[in-house]
Amino acid sequence: MLDVKELAISFYNREEKTWSEAVHKISFNLAKGKVLGIVGESGSGKSVTSFSIMRLHDSKNANITGEIEFDHISLLRLSDNEIRNYRGNKMAMIFQEPMTSLNPVFTCGYQVQEAIMQHQKVDKTVAKAQTIALFNEVQLPRPENIFDSYPHQLSGGQKQRVMIAMALSCNPELLIADEPTTALDVTVQKTILELLLKLKNERNMGLIFISHDLSVISEIADELLVMYKGEIVEQGLAKEIFNNPQHPYTKGLLACRPAPQRRLKKLPIVADFLNQDKAIGVKHLLEINSYTDQEIEQRRHELYTQKPILQVKKLCTWYPIKKGLFGKVNSYVKAVDDITFDVFPGETLGLVGESGCGKTTLGRSILRLVEPTSGNIIFEGKDLTKISKAELRKMRRDVQIIFQDPYSALNPKITVGNAIMEPLQVHGVFKNDQERKAHVLLLLEKVNLNPEHFDRYPHEFSGGQRQRIVIARALALKPKFIICDESVSALDVSVQAQVLNLLRELQQEFGLTYIFISHDLAVVKHISDRMIVMNKGKIEEEGFPEIIYNSPKAAYTKKLIEAIPGTRSM
């Protein structure tokens, strides 16, 4: 159905007035009813390749050579009008970020209805009926309500299903899914993967599934391409590559993903495998890098013979639901409902659960970024629920937060150096800006960034670099306690490994205490000393990570474990 030969893609850099190659002479094909997985880090060329199949690149700035044949028709030779008959009709695409792909000012139903009317030339009534039928097919709850809902009123998983419905609206023969599960809960990710497979089988479509995570790809793909710096470094049957990778880059991608079956001091990174002078076998790398039972017992003894640094007692954060003419409180959303736990100095306490379980609200309630309804938060003997705003501001020097999205956490108009320096100015740390700048440069070095990065703006950095910048800002005031809220959820697995290693190194160097929040149980198990599993505002269970993973008590925890990618099909 799809035959790609010697595909090369270059882009024109207006500032430097040069062409740079993003994809170098790659070849692959896809049969009807099959799934082709394309895996690689950001910048490997996988999304650029998929965009060229759909002819979505600006012809003024992109130069594409080679052949892309779809049903024996050369897509690169079609005119702009001719390609429109294929795009959205015979070929469709699910984009990476549904919130930016859906128009916020139109209802979800209208946007799918519009696509149907555009390509099938049917009236509004027929198009609406087809849209609701599609919403049913992608298993959206209450399709009629979703039809009239705006994107911001839906969860991430629901928005992704709307995008899938839109892509399927014209019965395409080829569906391209570009990172459709990135940053989704593992349970939602599992249902999206199962849904795509179900729809592919029912409609006998060809499916190209793009991801940075080999474990996710292994759940869905028949064949696999591994891309690195614009080239294919390995290709073949997905299961064979997953179980017996040949190229060092593929081995690195597999090894740097936290595996719940083992407990490592430090995650391997891709560079460990690409550097042939230092490259060592995966087995040996894991052996020398694993905690012994004695080391684990000694750490636990040191941690849990201390007094807690934080005590959370019967904490509730409820949001009122008001109805009626006079805004009478009808009921409450119990985001955090009667939560009690302790955190010990130097410990990493993992909070895991799906979106909406209350873990982020709990983290923000501890900092009083969200005001709790009731309960006590005792930090170093002081009840934070009873202190004044002035005392609270002073306390924030000791307790910091790393937010989920580093890009929205940084002001795009302020250089990263000034963004890190700002809390030092607010709290009057150091005598002058010269001393503060010297401190910031040291912090940049600690998070493996360069001094010249001080004067750059957030948009000039990659996602992993931005995450390092917000970590540096959190460290600026020398805190004792940091809440990491989904701080690695949207990163490439290789960059995720680097950030997790960095957080552990900083903890050891500065004696930091963490609450680490994530929807990914494998990541939480890797970094945590203890774990709390949250569901619907309550604690389902808590304990040591290996005990929860090997002998989960709650059905909800079992569901989270079963949803970890790469552990079911292989």
Coordinates of C-alpha atoms in Angstrom, one line a residue:
M1 CA 0.0 0.0 0.0
L2 CA 2.8 2.4 0.9
D3 CA 6.3 2.2 -0.6
V4 CA 8.9 4.8 0.4
K5 CA 12.3 4.7 -1.5
E6 CA 15.4 6.8 -0.8
L7 CA 13.5 9.5 1.0
A8 CA 15.6 12.6 1.9
I9 CA 14.3 15.7 3.5
S10 CA 16.2 19.0 4.0
F11 CA 15.1 22.3 5.5
Y12 CA 16.3 25.8 4.7
N13 CA 17.8 27.9 7.5
R14 CA 17.0 31.5 6.7
E15 CA 19.4 33.0 9.3
E16 CA 22.4 30.9 8.1
K17 CA 21.2 30.7 4.5
T18 CA 22.0 27.0 4.4
W19 CA 20.1 23.7 3.9
S20 CA 20.3 21.1 6.7
E21 CA 19.3 17.5 6.1
A22 CA 16.7 16.1 8.6
V23 CA 16.2 12.7 6.9
H24 CA 18.8 10.8 4.9
K25 CA 17.7 8.4 2.1
I26 CA 15.5 6.0 4.1
S27 CA 13.4 3.2 2.5
F28 CA 10.5 1.2 4.0
N29 CA 7.0 -0.1 3.0
L30 CA 3.7 -0.9 4.6
A31 CA 1.1 -3.5 3.7
K32 CA -2.7 -3.1 4.2
G33 CA -3.8 -4.3 7.6
K34 CA -0.3 -4.1 9.1
V35 CA 1.2 -1.8 11.8
L36 CA 4.6 -0.1 11.2
G37 CA 6.3 1.3 14.3
I38 CA 8.8 4.2 13.9
V39 CA 10.8 4.8 17.1
G40 CA 13.5 7.3 18.0
E41 CA 14.2 10.4 20.2
S42 CA 13.1 13.9 19.4
G43 CA 15.0 15.1 16.4
S44 CA 15.5 11.6 14.9
G45 CA 13.4 12.5 11.9
K46 CA 10.4 10.3 12.6
S47 CA 7.7 13.0 12.6
V48 CA 9.4 14.8 9.7
T49 CA 9.0 11.5 7.7
S50 CA 5.3 11.2 8.5
F51 CA 4.7 14.8 7.6
S52 CA 6.3 14.2 4.2
I53 CA 3.9 11.3 3.5
M54 CA 1.0 13.6 4.1
R55 CA 2.8 16.4 2.2
L56 CA 2.4 18.8 5.1
H57 CA 5.8 20.5 4.8
D58 CA 6.0 24.0 3.4
S59 CA 7.4 23.6 -0.2
K60 CA 9.3 26.9 0.1
N61 CA 11.4 25.8 3.1
A62 CA 11.6 22.0 2.6
N63 CA 13.3 20.0 -0.1
I64 CA 12.0 16.4 -0.5
T65 CA 13.6 13.9 -2.8
G66 CA 13.1 10.2 -3.4
E67 CA 9.8 8.4 -3.9
I68 CA 6.6 8.0 -1.8
E69 CA 4.1 5.8 -3.6
F70 CA 0.6 5.2 -2.2
D71 CA -1.4 2.6 -4.0
H72 CA 1.1 3.0 -6.9
I73 CA 0.5 6.7 -7.1
S74 CA 3.6 9.0 -6.6
L75 CA 2.5 11.5 -3.8
L76 CA 5.4 13.8 -4.4
R77 CA 4.3 14.4 -8.0
L78 CA 0.7 15.4 -7.2
S79 CA -0.4 19.0 -7.4
D80 CA -1.6 20.8 -4.3
N81 CA -5.2 20.3 -5.3
E82 CA -4.7 16.6 -6.1
I83 CA -3.0 15.8 -2.8
R84 CA -6.0 17.3 -0.9
N85 CA -8.1 14.4 -2.3
Y86 CA -5.8 12.0 -0.5
R87 CA -5.1 14.0 2.7
G88 CA -7.9 13.5 5.2
N89 CA -9.7 11.2 2.8
K90 CA -7.5 8.2 1.9
M91 CA -4.7 9.1 4.4
A92 CA -5.3 10.6 7.9
M93 CA -3.1 11.7 10.8
I94 CA -3.5 11.8 14.6
F95 CA -1.2 14.6 15.8
Q96 CA 0.9 14.5 19.0
E97 CA -0.9 17.1 21.1
P98 CA -4.7 17.0 20.8
M99 CA -5.2 20.3 22.7
T100 CA -3.2 22.2 20.1
S101 CA -4.8 20.3 17.2
L102 CA -8.4 21.0 18.3
N103 CA -9.7 24.5 17.9
P104 CA -10.7 25.8 21.4
V105 CA -13.5 28.0 20.1
F106 CA -15.5 25.3 18.4
T107 CA -17.2 22.2 19.9
C108 CA -15.6 18.8 19.4
G109 CA -18.6 17.6 17.5
Y110 CA -18.6 20.6 15.1
Q111 CA -14.9 20.0 14.2
V112 CA -15.5 16.4 13.3
Q113 CA -18.7 17.2 11.5
E114 CA -16.9 19.9 9.5
A115 CA -14.3 17.3 8.3
I116 CA -17.1 14.9 7.2
M117 CA -19.0 17.7 5.3
Q118 CA -15.7 18.8 3.6
H119 CA -14.8 15.4 2.2
Q120 CA -18.1 13.6 1.8
K121 CA -20.4 16.4 0.6
V122 CA -23.2 15.5 3.0
D123 CA -25.6 17.8 4.9
K124 CA -25.3 18.8 8.6
T125 CA -27.9 16.2 9.8
V126 CA -26.1 13.3 8.2
A127 CA -22.7 14.5 9.2
K128 CA -23.8 14.9 12.9
A129 CA -25.2 11.4 12.9
Q130 CA -21.9 10.1 11.5
T131 CA -20.0 12.1 14.1
I132 CA -22.0 10.6 17.0
A133 CA -21.5 7.1 15.5
L134 CA -17.8 7.7 15.4
F135 CA -17.7 8.9 19.0
N136 CA -19.4 5.6 19.9
E137 CA -16.9 3.7 17.8
V138 CA -13.9 5.3 19.7
Q139 CA -15.7 4.5 23.0
L140 CA -16.3 8.1 24.2
P141 CA -18.8 8.2 27.1
R142 CA -22.1 10.1 26.4
P143 CA -21.4 10.9 22.7
E144 CA -24.2 13.4 22.4
N145 CA -22.8 15.4 25.3
I146 CA -19.2 15.2 23.9
F147 CA -20.6 16.5 20.6
D148 CA -21.6 19.8 22.3
S149 CA -18.5 20.0 24.6
Y150 CA -15.4 22.2 24.0
P151 CA -11.9 20.7 24.0
H152 CA -11.0 22.2 27.5
Q153 CA -14.0 20.3 29.0
L154 CA -12.5 16.9 28.1
S155 CA -9.7 14.9 29.7
G156 CA -6.5 14.2 27.7
G157 CA -7.6 10.7 26.8
Q158 CA -11.0 11.9 25.6
K159 CA -9.4 14.6 23.5
Q160 CA -7.2 12.0 21.9
R161 CA -10.3 9.9 21.1
V162 CA -11.9 12.9 19.4
M163 CA -8.8 13.3 17.3
I164 CA -9.0 9.5 16.4
A165 CA -12.6 10.0 15.4
M166 CA -11.8 12.9 13.2
A167 CA -9.0 10.9 11.5
L168 CA -11.3 8.0 10.9
S169 CA -14.2 10.2 9.7
C170 CA -13.5 9.6 6.0
N171 CA -12.6 5.9 6.2
P172 CA -8.9 6.3 5.4
E173 CA -6.8 3.4 4.1
L174 CA -3.7 4.7 5.9
L175 CA -3.7 6.1 9.4
I176 CA -0.6 7.8 10.8
A177 CA -0.5 8.2 14.7
D178 CA 2.3 10.6 15.7
E179 CA 3.0 10.1 19.4
P180 CA -0.7 9.7 20.2
T181 CA -0.1 8.5 23.8
T182 CA 2.7 10.7 25.0
A183 CA 2.0 12.2 28.5
L184 CA -1.2 10.1 28.9
D185 CA -1.8 7.9 31.9
V186 CA -0.5 4.4 31.4
T187 CA -4.1 3.0 31.7
V188 CA -5.4 5.5 29.2
Q189 CA -2.4 4.7 26.9
K190 CA -3.3 1.1 27.1
T191 CA -6.9 1.7 26.1
I192 CA -5.8 4.0 23.2
L193 CA -3.5 1.3 21.9
E194 CA -6.2 -1.4 22.1
L195 CA -8.6 0.9 20.4
L196 CA -6.3 1.7 17.5
L197 CA -5.6 -2.1 17.0
K198 CA -9.4 -2.8 17.2
L199 CA -10.2 -0.1 14.6
K200 CA -7.3 -1.2 12.4
N201 CA -8.5 -4.8 12.3
E202 CA -12.2 -3.8 11.7
R203 CA -11.3 -1.4 8.9
N204 CA -8.3 -3.3 7.5
M205 CA -6.3 -0.1 7.5
G206 CA -2.5 0.4 7.4
L207 CA -1.2 2.0 10.5
I208 CA 2.0 3.9 11.1
F209 CA 2.6 4.4 14.8
I210 CA 5.3 6.9 15.9
S211 CA 6.8 6.9 19.4
H212 CA 10.0 7.7 21.4
D213 CA 9.2 4.6 23.6
L214 CA 10.2 1.2 22.3
S215 CA 8.1 -0.5 25.1
V216 CA 4.9 1.3 23.8
I217 CA 5.7 0.4 20.2
S218 CA 6.2 -3.3 21.2
E219 CA 2.5 -3.4 22.2
I220 CA 1.1 -2.5 18.8
A221 CA 3.6 -2.8 15.9
D222 CA 4.2 -5.8 13.5
E223 CA 7.3 -4.3 12.0
L224 CA 9.7 -1.6 13.4
L225 CA 12.0 1.1 12.2
V226 CA 14.5 2.6 14.6
M227 CA 15.6 6.1 13.6
Y228 CA 18.6 8.0 14.8
K229 CA 19.8 11.4 13.4
G230 CA 17.7 11.0 10.3
E231 CA 18.7 7.5 9.4
I232 CA 17.3 4.0 9.9
V233 CA 19.7 2.2 12.1
E234 CA 17.6 -1.0 12.6
Q235 CA 14.5 -2.5 11.0
G236 CA 12.6 -5.7 11.1
L237 CA 9.9 -7.6 13.1
A238 CA 9.0 -5.6 16.2
K239 CA 9.1 -8.6 18.6
E240 CA 12.6 -9.7 17.4
I241 CA 14.0 -6.2 17.8
F242 CA 12.5 -5.8 21.2
N243 CA 13.8 -9.1 22.4
N244 CA 17.2 -9.1 20.6
P245 CA 18.2 -5.6 19.6
Q246 CA 21.4 -5.4 17.4
H247 CA 22.3 -1.7 17.1
P248 CA 23.8 0.1 20.2
Y249 CA 21.2 2.9 19.9
T250 CA 18.3 0.4 20.1
K251 CA 19.9 -1.3 23.1
G252 CA 20.2 2.1 24.7
L253 CA 16.6 3.1 24.1
L254 CA 15.5 -0.2 25.7
A255 CA 17.8 0.0 28.7
C256 CA 17.1 3.6 29.7
R257 CA 13.4 2.9 30.3
P258 CA 12.9 2.1 34.0
A259 CA 12.1 -1.6 34.4
P260 CA 9.9 -2.4 37.4
Q261 CA 11.6 -5.9 37.7
R262 CA 14.9 -4.4 38.9
R263 CA 16.1 -1.7 41.3
L264 CA 19.0 0.4 39.9
K265 CA 21.1 3.2 41.5
K266 CA 21.4 4.9 38.1
L267 CA 19.6 4.4 34.8
P268 CA 21.7 3.6 31.7
I269 CA 21.6 6.3 29.1
V270 CA 21.9 6.1 25.3
A271 CA 25.4 7.5 25.4
D272 CA 26.6 4.5 27.4
F273 CA 25.8 2.3 24.4
L274 CA 26.8 4.7 21.6
N275 CA 30.3 5.3 22.9
Q276 CA 32.1 2.3 21.6
D277 CA 35.2 2.9 23.7
K278 CA 33.2 2.7 26.9
A279 CA 30.3 0.5 25.7
I280 CA 29.7 -2.5 28.0
G281 CA 27.1 -5.2 27.9
V282 CA 23.6 -4.5 29.2
K283 CA 23.8 -7.4 31.6
H284 CA 27.1 -6.3 33.1
L285 CA 25.8 -2.6 33.3
L286 CA 22.8 -3.7 35.3
E287 CA 24.8 -6.0 37.6
I288 CA 27.3 -3.3 38.7
N289 CA 24.5 -0.7 38.9
S290 CA 21.9 -2.6 41.0
Y291 CA 21.3 -2.1 44.7
T292 CA 22.1 -5.0 47.0
D293 CA 19.6 -6.1 49.6
Q294 CA 22.0 -5.0 52.3
E295 CA 22.3 -1.5 50.8
I296 CA 18.5 -1.2 50.6
E297 CA 18.1 -2.3 54.3
Q298 CA 20.8 0.2 55.4
R299 CA 19.2 3.1 53.6
R300 CA 15.8 2.3 55.1
H301 CA 17.3 2.1 58.6
E302 CA 18.9 5.5 58.2
L303 CA 15.7 7.1 56.8
Y304 CA 13.1 5.7 59.1
T305 CA 14.9 6.0 62.4
Q306 CA 14.6 9.8 62.0
K307 CA 11.8 12.2 62.9
P308 CA 9.5 13.0 59.9
I309 CA 10.3 16.3 58.1
L310 CA 6.6 16.5 56.9
Q311 CA 3.5 15.1 58.5
V312 CA 0.2 15.3 56.6
K313 CA -2.8 14.5 58.9
K314 CA -6.4 14.0 57.7
L315 CA -5.9 16.4 54.8
C316 CA -9.0 17.3 52.7
T317 CA -9.2 19.6 49.7
W318 CA -12.8 19.8 48.4
Y319 CA -14.1 21.9 45.6
P320 CA -17.8 23.1 45.9
I321 CA -20.2 22.4 43.1
K322 CA -22.7 25.3 43.0
K323 CA -26.1 25.1 41.4
G324 CA -29.3 27.2 41.2
L325 CA -30.0 30.9 40.9
F326 CA -28.2 31.9 44.1
G327 CA -25.2 29.6 43.7
K328 CA -26.1 27.2 46.5
V329 CA -23.5 24.5 47.2
N330 CA -25.0 21.3 45.9
S331 CA -22.1 18.9 46.5
Y332 CA -18.3 18.7 46.5
V333 CA -15.6 17.3 44.4
K334 CA -13.4 15.6 46.9
A335 CA -10.0 16.0 45.2
V336 CA -8.1 15.1 48.4
D337 CA -10.1 13.2 50.9
D338 CA -8.8 12.4 54.4
I339 CA -5.1 11.8 53.5
T340 CA -2.5 11.0 56.2
F341 CA 1.2 10.2 55.7
D342 CA 4.7 11.1 56.8
V343 CA 7.8 12.0 54.8
F344 CA 11.3 11.5 56.3
P345 CA 14.4 13.7 55.7
G346 CA 16.3 12.5 52.6
E347 CA 13.5 10.3 51.4
T348 CA 11.8 10.1 48.0
L349 CA 8.1 9.4 48.5
G350 CA 6.4 8.4 45.2
L351 CA 2.8 9.4 44.6
V352 CA 1.2 7.4 41.7
G353 CA -2.2 7.3 40.2
E354 CA -4.2 8.3 37.1
S355 CA -5.1 11.9 36.1
G356 CA -7.9 13.1 38.4
C357 CA -6.8 10.9 41.3
G358 CA -5.9 14.0 43.4
K359 CA -2.1 13.6 43.5
T360 CA -1.3 17.1 42.0
T361 CA -3.9 18.7 44.2
L362 CA -2.3 17.0 47.2
G363 CA 1.1 18.4 46.2
R364 CA -0.2 21.9 45.8
S365 CA -2.2 21.7 49.0
I366 CA 0.9 20.9 50.9
L367 CA 2.5 24.1 49.6
R368 CA -0.8 26.0 50.1
L369 CA -0.9 26.9 46.4
V370 CA -4.3 25.4 46.8
E371 CA -6.0 26.1 50.1
P372 CA -6.9 22.8 52.0
T373 CA -10.5 22.5 53.3
S374 CA -9.3 20.8 56.5
G375 CA -6.5 18.8 58.1
N376 CA -2.9 19.6 59.2
I377 CA 0.4 20.0 57.3
I378 CA 3.3 20.0 59.7
F379 CA 6.6 20.8 58.2
E380 CA 9.6 20.8 60.7
G381 CA 7.2 21.1 63.6
K382 CA 5.2 24.1 62.2
D383 CA 1.6 23.6 61.0
L384 CA 1.5 25.3 57.6
T385 CA -2.3 25.5 57.7
K386 CA -2.1 27.9 60.6
I387 CA 0.8 30.2 59.7
S388 CA 0.4 33.8 58.3
K389 CA 1.1 34.7 54.7
A390 CA 4.4 36.3 55.7
E391 CA 5.5 33.1 57.5
L392 CA 4.3 31.1 54.5
R393 CA 6.4 33.2 52.1
K394 CA 9.5 32.6 54.3
M395 CA 8.7 28.9 54.5
R396 CA 8.7 28.7 50.6
R397 CA 12.5 29.1 50.7
D398 CA 12.6 25.6 52.2
V399 CA 9.8 23.9 50.1
Q400 CA 9.9 24.2 46.3
I401 CA 7.9 22.6 43.4
I402 CA 9.0 21.5 39.9
F403 CA 5.9 21.9 37.7
Q404 CA 4.7 19.4 35.1
D405 CA 5.2 21.6 32.0
P406 CA 8.5 23.4 32.1
Y407 CA 7.7 25.6 29.1
S408 CA 4.6 27.1 30.8
A409 CA 6.5 27.4 34.1
L410 CA 9.0 29.7 32.5
N411 CA 8.3 33.3 31.3
P412 CA 9.1 33.3 27.5
K413 CA 10.1 37.0 27.8
I414 CA 12.8 36.5 30.5
T415 CA 16.2 34.8 29.9
V416 CA 16.6 31.6 31.8
G417 CA 19.4 33.1 33.9
N418 CA 17.1 35.9 35.1
A419 CA 14.3 33.3 35.7
I420 CA 16.6 31.3 38.1
M421 CA 17.9 34.6 39.7
E422 CA 14.4 36.0 40.4
P423 CA 13.6 34.0 43.6
L424 CA 17.1 35.0 44.9
Q425 CA 16.0 38.7 44.4
V426 CA 12.6 38.2 45.9
H427 CA 14.0 36.6 49.1
G428 CA 17.0 39.0 49.3
V429 CA 19.6 36.2 49.0
F430 CA 23.2 37.5 48.5
K431 CA 24.3 41.1 48.5
N432 CA 23.9 42.0 44.8
D433 CA 23.0 40.7 41.4
Q434 CA 26.7 40.0 40.6
E435 CA 26.8 37.4 43.5
R436 CA 23.4 36.1 42.5
K437 CA 24.6 35.5 38.9
A438 CA 27.7 33.7 40.1
H439 CA 25.4 31.4 42.1
V440 CA 23.1 30.8 39.1
L441 CA 26.1 29.9 36.9
L442 CA 27.0 27.3 39.5
L443 CA 23.4 25.9 39.5
L444 CA 23.5 25.7 35.7
E445 CA 26.7 23.7 35.9
K446 CA 25.0 21.4 38.5
V447 CA 22.2 20.5 36.1
N448 CA 24.6 20.0 33.2
L449 CA 24.0 23.2 31.3
N450 CA 26.6 25.7 30.1
P451 CA 27.3 29.3 31.3
E452 CA 26.3 30.7 27.9
H453 CA 22.8 29.4 28.5
F454 CA 22.3 32.2 31.1
D455 CA 21.3 34.8 28.4
R456 CA 19.1 32.5 26.3
Y457 CA 15.3 32.3 26.3
P458 CA 13.2 29.2 27.0
H459 CA 12.2 28.6 23.4
E460 CA 15.8 28.1 22.5
F461 CA 16.0 24.9 24.6
S462 CA 14.8 21.3 24.2
G463 CA 12.2 19.8 26.5
G464 CA 14.9 18.1 28.6
Q465 CA 17.0 21.2 28.9
R466 CA 13.9 23.2 30.0
Q467 CA 13.3 20.6 32.7
R468 CA 16.9 21.1 33.9
I469 CA 16.3 24.9 34.0
V470 CA 13.2 24.5 36.3
I471 CA 15.2 22.1 38.5
A472 CA 18.0 24.7 38.8
R473 CA 15.4 27.3 39.7
A474 CA 13.9 25.0 42.4
L475 CA 17.4 24.6 43.8
A476 CA 18.2 28.3 43.8
L477 CA 17.1 29.0 47.4
K478 CA 18.7 25.8 48.7
P479 CA 15.5 24.1 49.8
K480 CA 15.2 21.1 52.0
F481 CA 12.1 19.7 50.3
I482 CA 11.0 19.6 46.6
I483 CA 7.7 18.4 45.1
C484 CA 8.3 17.0 41.6
D485 CA 4.9 17.1 39.8
E486 CA 5.0 14.9 36.7
S487 CA 8.5 16.3 36.0
V488 CA 9.5 13.7 33.4
S489 CA 6.1 12.6 31.9
A490 CA 6.5 14.2 28.4
L491 CA 10.2 13.6 27.9
D492 CA 11.9 11.1 25.6
V493 CA 12.8 7.9 27.5
S494 CA 16.5 8.7 27.1
V495 CA 16.1 12.3 28.4
Q496 CA 13.8 11.0 31.1
A497 CA 16.6 8.7 32.3
Q498 CA 19.1 11.6 32.4
V499 CA 16.6 13.8 34.5
L500 CA 15.9 10.9 36.9
N501 CA 19.6 10.3 37.4
L502 CA 20.1 14.1 37.9
L503 CA 17.4 14.3 40.6
R504 CA 19.0 11.4 42.5
E505 CA 22.5 12.9 42.2
L506 CA 21.2 16.3 43.5
Q507 CA 19.4 14.5 46.4
Q508 CA 22.6 12.8 47.5
E509 CA 24.7 16.0 47.2
F510 CA 22.3 18.4 48.9
G511 CA 20.4 16.0 51.2
L512 CA 17.0 16.8 49.5
T513 CA 13.7 15.3 50.3
Y514 CA 11.3 14.6 47.4
I515 CA 7.6 13.9 46.8
F516 CA 7.7 12.5 43.3
I517 CA 4.3 12.6 41.5
S518 CA 3.7 10.6 38.4
H519 CA 1.1 8.4 36.6
D520 CA 3.8 6.0 35.5
L521 CA 4.3 3.2 38.1
A522 CA 7.6 2.0 36.6
V523 CA 9.2 5.5 37.0
V524 CA 7.8 5.9 40.5
K525 CA 9.1 2.5 41.5
H526 CA 12.6 3.3 40.2
I527 CA 13.1 6.5 42.1
S528 CA 11.1 6.1 45.3
D529 CA 12.0 4.8 48.7
R530 CA 8.3 4.4 49.5
M531 CA 5.1 4.6 47.3
I532 CA 1.6 5.8 47.8
V533 CA -1.1 4.7 45.3
M534 CA -3.9 7.3 45.0
N535 CA -7.4 6.9 43.5
K536 CA -10.3 9.2 43.7
G537 CA -8.7 11.4 46.3
K538 CA -7.9 8.6 48.7
I539 CA -4.9 6.4 49.4
E540 CA -5.4 2.9 47.9
E541 CA -2.2 1.4 49.4
E542 CA 1.2 2.5 50.6
G543 CA 4.5 0.7 51.2
F544 CA 7.9 -0.2 49.8
P545 CA 7.9 -0.2 45.9
E546 CA 8.9 -3.9 45.4
I547 CA 6.3 -5.1 47.8
I548 CA 3.5 -3.1 46.1
Y549 CA 4.7 -4.2 42.6
N550 CA 5.1 -7.9 43.5
S551 CA 2.1 -8.2 45.8
P552 CA -0.4 -5.4 45.1
K553 CA -3.4 -5.5 47.5
A554 CA -5.7 -3.2 45.6
A555 CA -7.4 -4.0 42.3
Y556 CA -6.6 -0.5 41.2
T557 CA -2.9 -1.0 41.7
K558 CA -3.0 -4.3 39.8
K559 CA -4.6 -2.4 36.9
L560 CA -1.7 0.2 36.9
I561 CA 0.9 -2.6 36.9
E562 CA -0.8 -4.4 34.0
A563 CA -0.8 -1.2 32.0
I564 CA 3.0 -0.7 32.1
P565 CA 4.0 -1.0 28.5
G566 CA 6.4 -3.7 27.3
T567 CA 5.3 -6.2 30.1
R568 CA 2.3 -7.7 28.5
S569 CA 3.0 -8.8 24.9
M570 CA 6.7 -9.8 25.3

